[in-house]
Short mmCIF file of C-alpha atoms in Angstrom, two decimals:
data_model
loop_
_atom_site.label_atom_id
_atom_site.label_comp_id
_atom_site.label_asym_id
_atom_site.label_seq_id
_atom_site.Cartn_x
_atom_site.Cartn_y
_atom_site.Cartn_z
CA UNK M 88 -18.57 11.47 -26.19
CA UNK M 89 -16.72 9.91 -23.24
CA UNK M 90 -17.70 11.15 -19.81
CA UNK M 91 -15.85 11.48 -16.54
CA UNK M 92 -17.19 11.79 -13.05
CA UNK M 93 -16.16 11.88 -9.41
CA UNK M 94 -18.90 9.32 -8.77
CA UNK M 95 -21.41 11.85 -7.40
CA UNK M 96 -24.48 10.21 -8.94
CA UNK M 97 -23.56 6.70 -9.88
CA UNK M 98 -26.29 4.67 -11.51
CA UNK M 99 -29.12 7.13 -11.02
CA UNK M 100 -31.25 5.71 -13.84
CA UNK M 101 -32.44 2.34 -15.08
CA UNK M 102 -31.36 0.78 -18.34
CA UNK M 103 -33.73 0.38 -21.24
CA UNK M 104 -31.58 -2.12 -23.13
CA UNK M 105 -32.55 -5.74 -23.63
CA UNK M 106 -31.59 -7.73 -20.52
CA UNK M 107 -31.10 -11.50 -20.34
CA UNK M 108 -34.05 -13.60 -19.23
CA UNK M 109 -32.43 -14.33 -15.87
CA UNK M 110 -33.20 -10.79 -14.66
CA UNK M 111 -36.65 -11.85 -13.46
CA UNK M 112 -35.15 -14.74 -11.51
CA UNK M 113 -32.63 -12.32 -9.97
CA UNK M 114 -35.45 -10.02 -8.89
CA UNK M 115 -37.33 -12.91 -7.25
CA UNK M 116 -34.15 -13.96 -5.40
CA UNK M 117 -33.62 -10.41 -4.10
CA UNK M 118 -37.24 -10.22 -2.89
CA UNK M 119 -36.90 -13.61 -1.24
CA UNK M 120 -33.68 -12.71 0.56
CA UNK M 121 -34.50 -9.17 1.69
CA UNK M 122 -38.30 -8.81 1.48
CA UNK M 123 -39.51 -5.33 2.40
CA UNK M 124 -35.98 -4.27 3.39
CA UNK M 125 -35.42 -3.52 -0.30
CA UNK M 126 -37.71 -0.78 -1.59
CA UNK M 127 -39.46 -0.98 -4.93
CA UNK M 128 -37.64 0.69 -7.80
CA UNK M 129 -34.23 -0.46 -6.57
CA UNK M 130 -31.28 -0.55 -8.95
CA UNK M 131 -28.97 -3.52 -9.31
CA UNK M 132 -25.28 -2.65 -9.25
CA UNK M 133 -23.01 -5.29 -10.69
CA UNK M 134 -19.42 -5.62 -9.50
CA UNK M 135 -16.75 -6.74 -11.93
CA UNK M 136 -12.97 -6.59 -11.86
CA UNK M 137 -9.87 -8.18 -13.28
CA UNK M 138 -7.48 -10.12 -11.06
CA UNK M 139 -5.75 -7.60 -8.84
CA UNK M 140 -2.51 -9.31 -7.82
CA UNK M 141 -0.14 -8.32 -5.00
CA UNK M 142 0.51 -4.66 -5.86
CA UNK M 143 -0.06 -2.88 -2.52
CA UNK M 144 -0.53 0.55 -4.10
CA UNK M 145 -3.09 -0.80 -6.57
CA UNK M 146 -4.93 -2.66 -3.80
CA UNK M 147 -5.14 0.56 -1.79
CA UNK M 148 -6.48 2.56 -4.75
CA UNK M 149 -9.07 -0.11 -5.56
CA UNK M 150 -10.23 -0.15 -1.94
CA UNK M 151 -10.53 3.65 -1.97
CA UNK M 152 -12.63 3.54 -5.14
CA UNK M 153 -14.83 0.82 -3.68
CA UNK M 154 -15.34 2.68 -0.43
CA UNK M 155 -16.33 5.85 -2.30
CA UNK M 156 -18.81 3.94 -4.48
CA UNK M 157 -20.35 2.00 -1.61
CA UNK M 158 -20.90 5.07 0.55
CA UNK M 159 -22.85 6.74 -2.25
CA UNK M 160 -24.72 3.66 -3.42
CA UNK M 161 -26.12 2.75 -0.03
CA UNK M 162 -28.24 5.93 -0.12
CA UNK M 163 -29.48 5.29 -3.67
CA UNK M 164 -31.70 2.23 -3.10
CA UNK M 165 -29.13 -0.17 -4.55
CA UNK M 166 -28.57 -3.91 -4.44
CA UNK M 167 -25.12 -5.28 -5.27
CA UNK M 168 -24.82 -8.20 -7.69
CA UNK M 169 -21.69 -10.31 -7.67
CA UNK M 170 -20.62 -13.57 -9.28
CA UNK M 171 -19.29 -16.33 -7.05
CA UNK M 172 -15.64 -17.20 -7.75
CA UNK M 173 -15.11 -13.95 -9.69
CA UNK M 174 -12.24 -11.56 -8.98
CA UNK M 175 -14.70 -8.90 -7.79
CA UNK M 176 -16.68 -11.14 -5.45
CA UNK M 177 -14.53 -10.79 -2.28
CA UNK M 178 -14.51 -7.01 -2.73
CA UNK M 179 -18.27 -6.86 -3.30
CA UNK M 180 -19.07 -9.11 -0.34
CA UNK M 181 -16.90 -7.24 2.15
CA UNK M 182 -18.09 -3.86 0.83
CA UNK M 183 -21.66 -5.04 1.38
CA UNK M 184 -20.85 -6.01 4.98
CA UNK M 185 -18.84 -2.91 5.85
CA UNK M 186 -21.19 -0.35 4.28
CA UNK M 187 -24.49 -2.18 4.84
CA UNK M 188 -25.63 -2.49 1.22
CA UNK M 189 -27.79 -5.51 0.21
CA UNK M 190 -26.05 -8.03 -2.02
CA UNK M 191 -27.07 -11.03 -4.12
CA UNK M 192 -24.32 -13.49 -5.00
CA UNK M 193 -24.88 -15.50 -8.17
CA UNK M 194 -23.26 -18.78 -9.11
CA UNK M 195 -23.15 -19.35 -12.86
CA UNK M 196 -22.24 -22.90 -13.72
CA UNK M 197 -20.79 -23.91 -10.34
CA UNK M 198 -22.26 -25.89 -7.47
CA UNK M 199 -24.10 -22.90 -5.97
CA UNK M 200 -23.15 -23.83 -2.41
CA UNK M 201 -21.86 -20.36 -1.45
CA UNK M 202 -24.37 -18.30 -3.43
CA UNK M 203 -27.87 -16.90 -3.15
CA UNK M 204 -28.84 -17.90 -6.69
CA UNK M 205 -27.70 -20.60 -9.11
CA UNK M 206 -27.94 -20.03 -12.85
CA UNK M 207 -27.43 -22.95 -15.21
CA UNK M 208 -25.51 -22.40 -18.46
CA UNK M 209 -27.89 -24.86 -20.12
CA UNK M 210 -30.90 -22.72 -19.14
CA UNK M 211 -29.29 -19.45 -20.20
CA UNK M 212 -27.09 -20.20 -23.24
CA UNK M 213 -26.88 -16.50 -24.14
CA UNK M 214 -24.67 -15.91 -21.07
CA UNK M 215 -21.04 -16.69 -21.81
CA UNK M 216 -19.52 -16.82 -18.29
CA UNK M 217 -19.98 -15.52 -14.74
CA UNK M 218 -18.60 -12.03 -15.46
CA UNK M 219 -20.85 -11.72 -18.49
CA UNK M 220 -23.83 -12.74 -16.35
CA UNK M 221 -23.27 -9.81 -13.98
CA UNK M 222 -22.34 -7.30 -16.69
CA UNK M 223 -25.36 -8.07 -18.84
CA UNK M 224 -27.96 -8.38 -16.06
CA UNK M 225 -27.20 -5.32 -13.89
CA UNK M 226 -28.67 -1.82 -14.19
CA UNK M 227 -25.33 -0.25 -13.36
CA UNK M 228 -21.80 -1.64 -13.47
CA UNK M 229 -18.91 -0.52 -11.27
CA UNK M 230 -15.43 -1.70 -12.09
CA UNK M 231 -12.77 -0.80 -9.51
CA UNK M 232 -10.09 -2.22 -11.80
CA UNK M 233 -10.09 -3.58 -15.35
CA UNK M 234 -6.95 -4.88 -17.02
CA UNK M 235 -6.25 -4.34 -20.72
CA UNK M 236 -6.88 -7.25 -23.05
CA UNK M 237 -8.76 -9.37 -20.53
CA UNK M 238 -12.12 -11.12 -20.62
CA UNK M 239 -13.73 -8.53 -18.35
CA UNK M 240 -12.64 -5.67 -20.61
CA UNK M 241 -14.14 -7.41 -23.62
CA UNK M 242 -17.44 -8.11 -21.82
CA UNK M 243 -17.64 -4.43 -20.89
CA UNK M 244 -17.05 -3.40 -24.51
CA UNK M 245 -19.91 -5.64 -25.57
CA UNK M 246 -22.19 -3.91 -23.09
CA UNK M 247 -21.01 -0.48 -24.21
CA UNK M 248 -22.09 -1.30 -27.75
CA UNK M 249 -25.65 -1.43 -26.43
CA UNK M 250 -27.64 1.60 -25.25
CA UNK M 251 -26.39 1.11 -21.65
CA UNK M 252 -23.09 2.91 -22.27
CA UNK M 253 -23.62 5.60 -19.64
CA UNK M 254 -24.21 2.97 -16.96
CA UNK M 255 -20.72 1.47 -16.95
CA UNK M 256 -18.40 3.13 -14.44
CA UNK M 257 -14.70 2.25 -14.68
CA UNK M 258 -11.95 3.34 -12.30
CA UNK M 259 -8.90 4.91 -13.90
CA UNK M 260 -5.56 4.01 -12.30
CA UNK M 261 -2.10 5.40 -13.14
CA UNK M 262 -0.84 2.01 -14.36
CA UNK M 263 -0.04 0.86 -17.89
CA UNK M 264 -2.19 -2.25 -17.45
CA UNK M 265 -5.40 -0.32 -16.64
CA UNK M 266 -8.04 -0.41 -19.40
CA UNK M 267 -9.98 2.52 -17.93
CA UNK M 268 -8.95 5.08 -20.58
CA UNK M 269 -9.76 2.67 -23.43
CA UNK M 270 -13.21 1.94 -21.99
CA UNK M 271 -13.93 5.65 -21.53
CA UNK M 272 -13.17 6.10 -25.24
CA UNK M 273 -15.70 3.34 -25.90
CA UNK M 274 -18.38 5.17 -23.90
CA UNK M 275 -17.87 4.26 -20.25
CA UNK M 276 -18.02 6.81 -17.45
CA UNK M 277 -14.56 7.48 -16.03
CA UNK M 278 -14.12 7.28 -12.29
CA UNK M 279 -11.17 9.24 -10.95
CA UNK M 280 -9.75 9.85 -7.50
CA UNK M 281 -7.66 12.91 -6.64
CA UNK M 282 -4.57 10.92 -5.59
CA UNK M 283 -4.30 9.54 -9.13
CA UNK M 284 -2.48 12.77 -10.05
CA UNK M 285 1.30 12.44 -10.46
CA UNK M 286 2.95 12.07 -7.03
CA UNK M 287 4.66 15.03 -5.42
CA UNK M 288 8.40 15.28 -5.88
CA UNK M 289 10.40 13.53 -3.18
CA UNK M 290 11.63 15.95 -0.52
CA UNK M 291 15.26 16.72 -1.29
CA UNK M 292 17.56 17.99 1.43
CA UNK M 293 20.01 20.76 0.56
CA UNK M 294 23.17 18.95 1.66
CA UNK M 295 25.34 22.05 1.14
CA UNK M 296 23.43 23.82 3.91
CA UNK M 297 23.36 21.11 6.58
CA UNK M 298 24.91 22.01 9.98
CA UNK M 299 28.56 21.34 10.70
CA UNK M 300 27.97 18.37 13.03
CA UNK M 301 26.51 16.37 10.13
CA UNK M 302 29.88 16.58 8.37
CA UNK M 303 31.68 14.97 11.28
CA UNK M 304 32.61 11.27 11.20
CA UNK M 305 32.25 10.39 14.88
CA UNK M 306 28.54 9.59 14.54
CA UNK M 307 26.76 6.33 13.76
CA UNK M 308 23.55 7.04 11.85
CA UNK M 309 20.34 5.05 11.50
CA UNK M 310 18.03 6.23 8.69
CA UNK M 311 14.38 5.27 8.80
CA UNK M 312 12.19 4.13 5.93
CA UNK M 313 8.57 3.16 5.49
CA UNK M 314 7.48 -0.30 6.58
CA UNK M 315 4.72 -2.75 5.71
CA UNK M 316 1.82 -2.54 8.14
CA UNK M 317 0.37 -5.40 10.16
CA UNK M 318 -2.29 -5.84 7.47
CA UNK M 319 0.12 -8.15 5.64
CA UNK M 320 -0.32 -10.70 8.44
CA UNK M 321 -4.12 -10.74 8.22
CA UNK M 322 -6.22 -13.23 6.30
CA UNK M 323 -7.54 -11.91 2.97
CA UNK M 324 -11.01 -10.98 4.23
CA UNK M 325 -9.75 -9.13 7.31
CA UNK M 326 -7.10 -7.37 5.24
CA UNK M 327 -9.72 -6.28 2.71
CA UNK M 328 -12.00 -5.03 5.46
CA UNK M 329 -9.21 -2.91 6.92
CA UNK M 330 -8.34 -1.48 3.50
CA UNK M 331 -11.97 -0.51 2.92
CA UNK M 332 -12.06 1.47 6.15
CA UNK M 333 -8.85 3.25 5.18
CA UNK M 334 -6.06 1.44 7.04
CA UNK M 335 -2.74 1.91 5.18
CA UNK M 336 -0.65 -0.94 3.82
CA UNK M 337 2.57 0.96 4.33
CA UNK M 338 3.95 3.59 6.65
CA UNK M 339 6.25 6.44 5.59
CA UNK M 340 9.77 7.20 6.85
CA UNK M 341 8.38 10.04 9.00
CA UNK M 342 6.02 7.52 10.66
CA UNK M 343 8.95 5.26 11.56
CA UNK M 344 10.95 8.18 12.94
CA UNK M 345 7.96 9.39 14.93
CA UNK M 346 7.66 5.95 16.52
CA UNK M 347 11.35 6.03 17.51
CA UNK M 348 11.10 9.55 18.93
CA UNK M 349 7.96 8.69 20.90
CA UNK M 350 9.28 5.41 22.34
CA UNK M 351 12.86 6.58 22.83
CA UNK M 352 14.11 3.27 21.43
CA UNK M 353 15.70 1.85 18.32
CA UNK M 354 14.21 -1.62 18.27
CA UNK M 355 16.33 -4.52 17.06
CA UNK M 356 14.95 -6.54 14.14
CA UNK M 357 16.11 -9.37 11.92
CA UNK M 358 15.46 -7.77 8.54
CA UNK M 359 19.17 -7.76 7.61
CA UNK M 360 20.45 -10.56 9.85
CA UNK M 361 19.53 -14.09 10.83
CA UNK M 362 16.09 -14.41 12.40
CA UNK M 363 17.69 -15.58 15.64
CA UNK M 364 19.95 -12.51 15.75
CA UNK M 365 17.96 -9.23 15.72
CA UNK M 366 20.12 -6.12 15.35
CA UNK M 367 19.97 -2.32 14.99
CA UNK M 368 21.77 -1.11 11.87
CA UNK M 369 23.88 2.04 11.54
CA UNK M 370 26.36 3.45 9.06
CA UNK M 371 29.65 5.07 10.06
CA UNK M 372 29.49 7.48 7.13
CA UNK M 373 28.74 11.03 8.17
CA UNK M 374 25.08 12.09 7.96
CA UNK M 375 25.89 14.61 5.22
CA UNK M 376 27.74 11.97 3.21
CA UNK M 377 24.92 9.44 3.24
CA UNK M 378 22.38 12.10 2.25
CA UNK M 379 24.55 13.11 -0.71
CA UNK M 380 24.88 9.44 -1.73
CA UNK M 381 21.18 8.57 -1.65
CA UNK M 382 19.81 6.90 -4.78
CA UNK M 383 16.55 5.28 -5.77
CA UNK M 384 17.01 1.52 -6.01
CA UNK M 385 14.50 0.47 -8.67
CA UNK M 386 15.00 -3.24 -8.00
CA UNK M 387 14.00 -2.64 -4.39
CA UNK M 388 11.34 -0.02 -5.16
CA UNK M 389 12.76 2.43 -2.59
CA UNK M 390 15.52 4.91 -1.75
CA UNK M 391 18.62 3.45 -0.11
CA UNK M 392 18.72 6.31 2.44
CA UNK M 393 15.93 8.65 3.51
CA UNK M 394 16.56 12.07 5.12
CA UNK M 395 14.96 10.92 8.38
CA UNK M 396 16.79 9.28 11.24
CA UNK M 397 18.90 9.45 14.36
CA UNK M 398 22.64 9.79 14.89
CA UNK M 399 24.35 8.37 17.96
CA UNK M 400 27.87 9.14 19.19
CA UNK M 401 30.14 6.37 17.93
CA UNK M 402 31.98 6.29 21.25
CA UNK M 403 28.73 5.75 23.15
CA UNK M 404 27.45 3.18 20.64
CA UNK M 405 30.73 1.26 20.85
CA UNK M 406 30.41 1.15 24.64
CA UNK M 407 26.92 -0.33 24.24
CA UNK M 408 28.23 -3.19 22.10
CA UNK M 409 27.81 -1.85 18.56
CA UNK M 410 30.52 -3.14 16.20
CA UNK M 411 31.45 -2.85 12.52
CA UNK M 412 29.89 -5.36 10.14
CA UNK M 413 32.07 -8.20 8.87
CA UNK M 414 31.61 -8.47 5.10
CA UNK M 415 32.45 -11.70 3.32
CA UNK M 416 31.31 -14.68 1.28
CA UNK M 417 28.46 -16.73 2.73
CA UNK M 418 30.67 -19.66 3.70
CA UNK M 419 32.78 -17.30 5.83
CA UNK M 420 29.87 -16.72 8.20
CA UNK M 421 30.02 -20.32 9.43
CA UNK M 422 33.66 -19.86 10.39
CA UNK M 423 32.93 -16.91 12.66
CA UNK M 424 32.60 -17.34 16.44
CA UNK M 425 28.97 -17.49 17.47
CA UNK M 426 29.14 -14.17 19.30
CA UNK M 427 30.28 -12.40 16.10
CA UNK M 428 27.75 -13.81 13.65
CA UNK M 429 25.30 -10.95 14.21
CA UNK M 430 27.92 -8.75 12.52
CA UNK M 431 28.11 -10.75 9.28
CA UNK M 432 26.72 -9.51 5.98
CA UNK M 433 27.42 -10.91 2.47
CA UNK M 434 29.56 -8.71 0.23
CA UNK M 435 26.92 -8.99 -2.48
CA UNK M 436 27.01 -10.14 -6.11
CA UNK M 437 25.06 -7.41 -7.93
CA UNK M 438 25.55 -4.70 -5.28
CA UNK M 439 28.63 -3.96 -3.21
CA UNK M 440 27.30 -3.72 0.33
CA UNK M 441 30.69 -2.80 1.76
CA UNK M 442 30.23 0.84 0.64
CA UNK M 443 27.60 1.22 3.36
CA UNK M 444 30.25 0.78 6.09
CA UNK M 445 27.64 -0.66 8.39
CA UNK M 446 27.73 -1.11 12.16
CA UNK M 447 25.32 -3.23 14.17
CA UNK M 448 24.13 -3.23 17.77
CA UNK M 449 23.07 -6.71 18.97
CA UNK M 450 20.11 -5.45 21.05
CA UNK M 451 17.48 -2.71 21.13
CA UNK M 452 19.11 0.67 21.79
CA UNK M 453 17.53 2.66 24.62
CA UNK M 454 18.09 6.26 23.52
CA UNK M 455 16.54 7.66 26.69
CA UNK M 456 19.42 6.27 28.77
CA UNK M 457 22.10 7.93 26.61
CA UNK M 458 23.62 11.35 27.32
CA UNK M 459 21.61 14.16 25.74
CA UNK M 460 24.49 15.35 23.56
CA UNK M 461 25.05 11.80 22.25
CA UNK M 462 21.74 11.56 20.34
CA UNK M 463 20.51 13.76 17.49
CA UNK M 464 17.31 13.22 15.50
CA UNK M 465 16.92 14.77 12.05
CA UNK M 466 14.17 15.28 9.46
CA UNK M 467 13.41 17.64 6.54
CA UNK M 468 12.12 21.00 7.71
CA UNK M 469 8.41 21.04 6.86
CA UNK M 470 5.40 22.21 8.82
CA UNK M 471 3.98 18.67 8.88
CA UNK M 472 7.18 17.22 10.33
CA UNK M 473 7.44 19.88 13.03
CA UNK M 474 3.83 19.30 14.00
CA UNK M 475 4.32 15.55 14.19
CA UNK M 476 7.65 15.42 16.01
CA UNK M 477 8.47 18.52 18.04
CA UNK M 478 6.04 17.93 20.91
CA UNK M 479 7.12 14.31 21.42
CA UNK M 480 10.58 14.93 22.87
CA UNK M 481 12.78 17.51 24.49
CA UNK M 482 15.77 15.96 22.73
CA UNK M 483 17.57 17.78 19.93
CA UNK M 484 15.93 17.60 16.48
CA UNK M 485 17.85 18.96 13.50
CA UNK M 486 15.46 20.42 10.92
CA UNK M 487 17.18 19.94 7.58
CA UNK M 488 16.96 22.64 4.87
CA UNK M 489 15.15 21.44 1.74
CA UNK M 490 15.41 22.25 -1.95
CA UNK M 491 11.73 21.62 -2.77
CA UNK M 492 8.81 23.82 -1.84
CA UNK M 493 6.78 22.38 1.05
#
């Protein structure tokens, strides 16, 4: 019967199934590399995984699973096994470094230059490939991610047909491609994390109850959204290390608003304009109107407007140099005077951008220098938001009524 676990006692027993002949060579290599640092009776823990790809949410979940496993395994007299050039190898190597767990890297059929041990396919014909070498030779297997229909999934099924079924631990992710549920049905131990429950409903503002000023049209409003973190600029090893210690790949809209409130500035960027022309974007629609218009844009993977932001008096913004966007075809931009090009935005082919009625300021906006009654922050009224924002400023913050329980 399939089992599930929170990974409290991963790999606590040795396997009694027939192992490949290379196991003895692996043991000698571990003794040679670590000597007395590895106690007798250790367990080998093989890492395997399918190719992960560029999905940030999946990468974060895999790192969380790996961190949880490594923290427990380092106190259970474990040695990691990983195959050079496999999808799991970077994760296993960095986990070994970060959490101080011994590791032996095996090269099966390569040149062996980056590995602790070379195994020749000619010497071990019963081993099909590098993933099979790890899966068949280890006492325990941990799989932070296995994709349906792949070579790794099939190698795991072959192992599960032996008497080692309870020693294969597979992470279960809320994605259609994950083979975790299928492998549990075949006898693997399921490995769940609490955040794999369905996400909470998005906070929805009750637009009918917003204050009167948000219905007025003499404001320019800048809504915040989550952003990619600086991890995207790191090399793969450094990025992986930061993920394993819990650094997020993305920030939330409340994080962006908190940064604005704390700094007192709306910083110009070139996300919507030419790289040489950073701007701050606003909409001239009333705050209530844009909140009632908000939709989830599936092609972008985000909401077009979030109920977090700052409104600035249009009169004050105009005096600072903010101007309405000029919408047009791309060839029209080149006909604009140089000083107006920061205002240009294409009309759009699949989406009509003119409905946003955008304004742009050509420089960072210093909110601290503006009159107090010319700036109004807003965010959904939750305890978390009040705790994170209220103490950062003596400026006005409008706490928006919500429809969902918080």
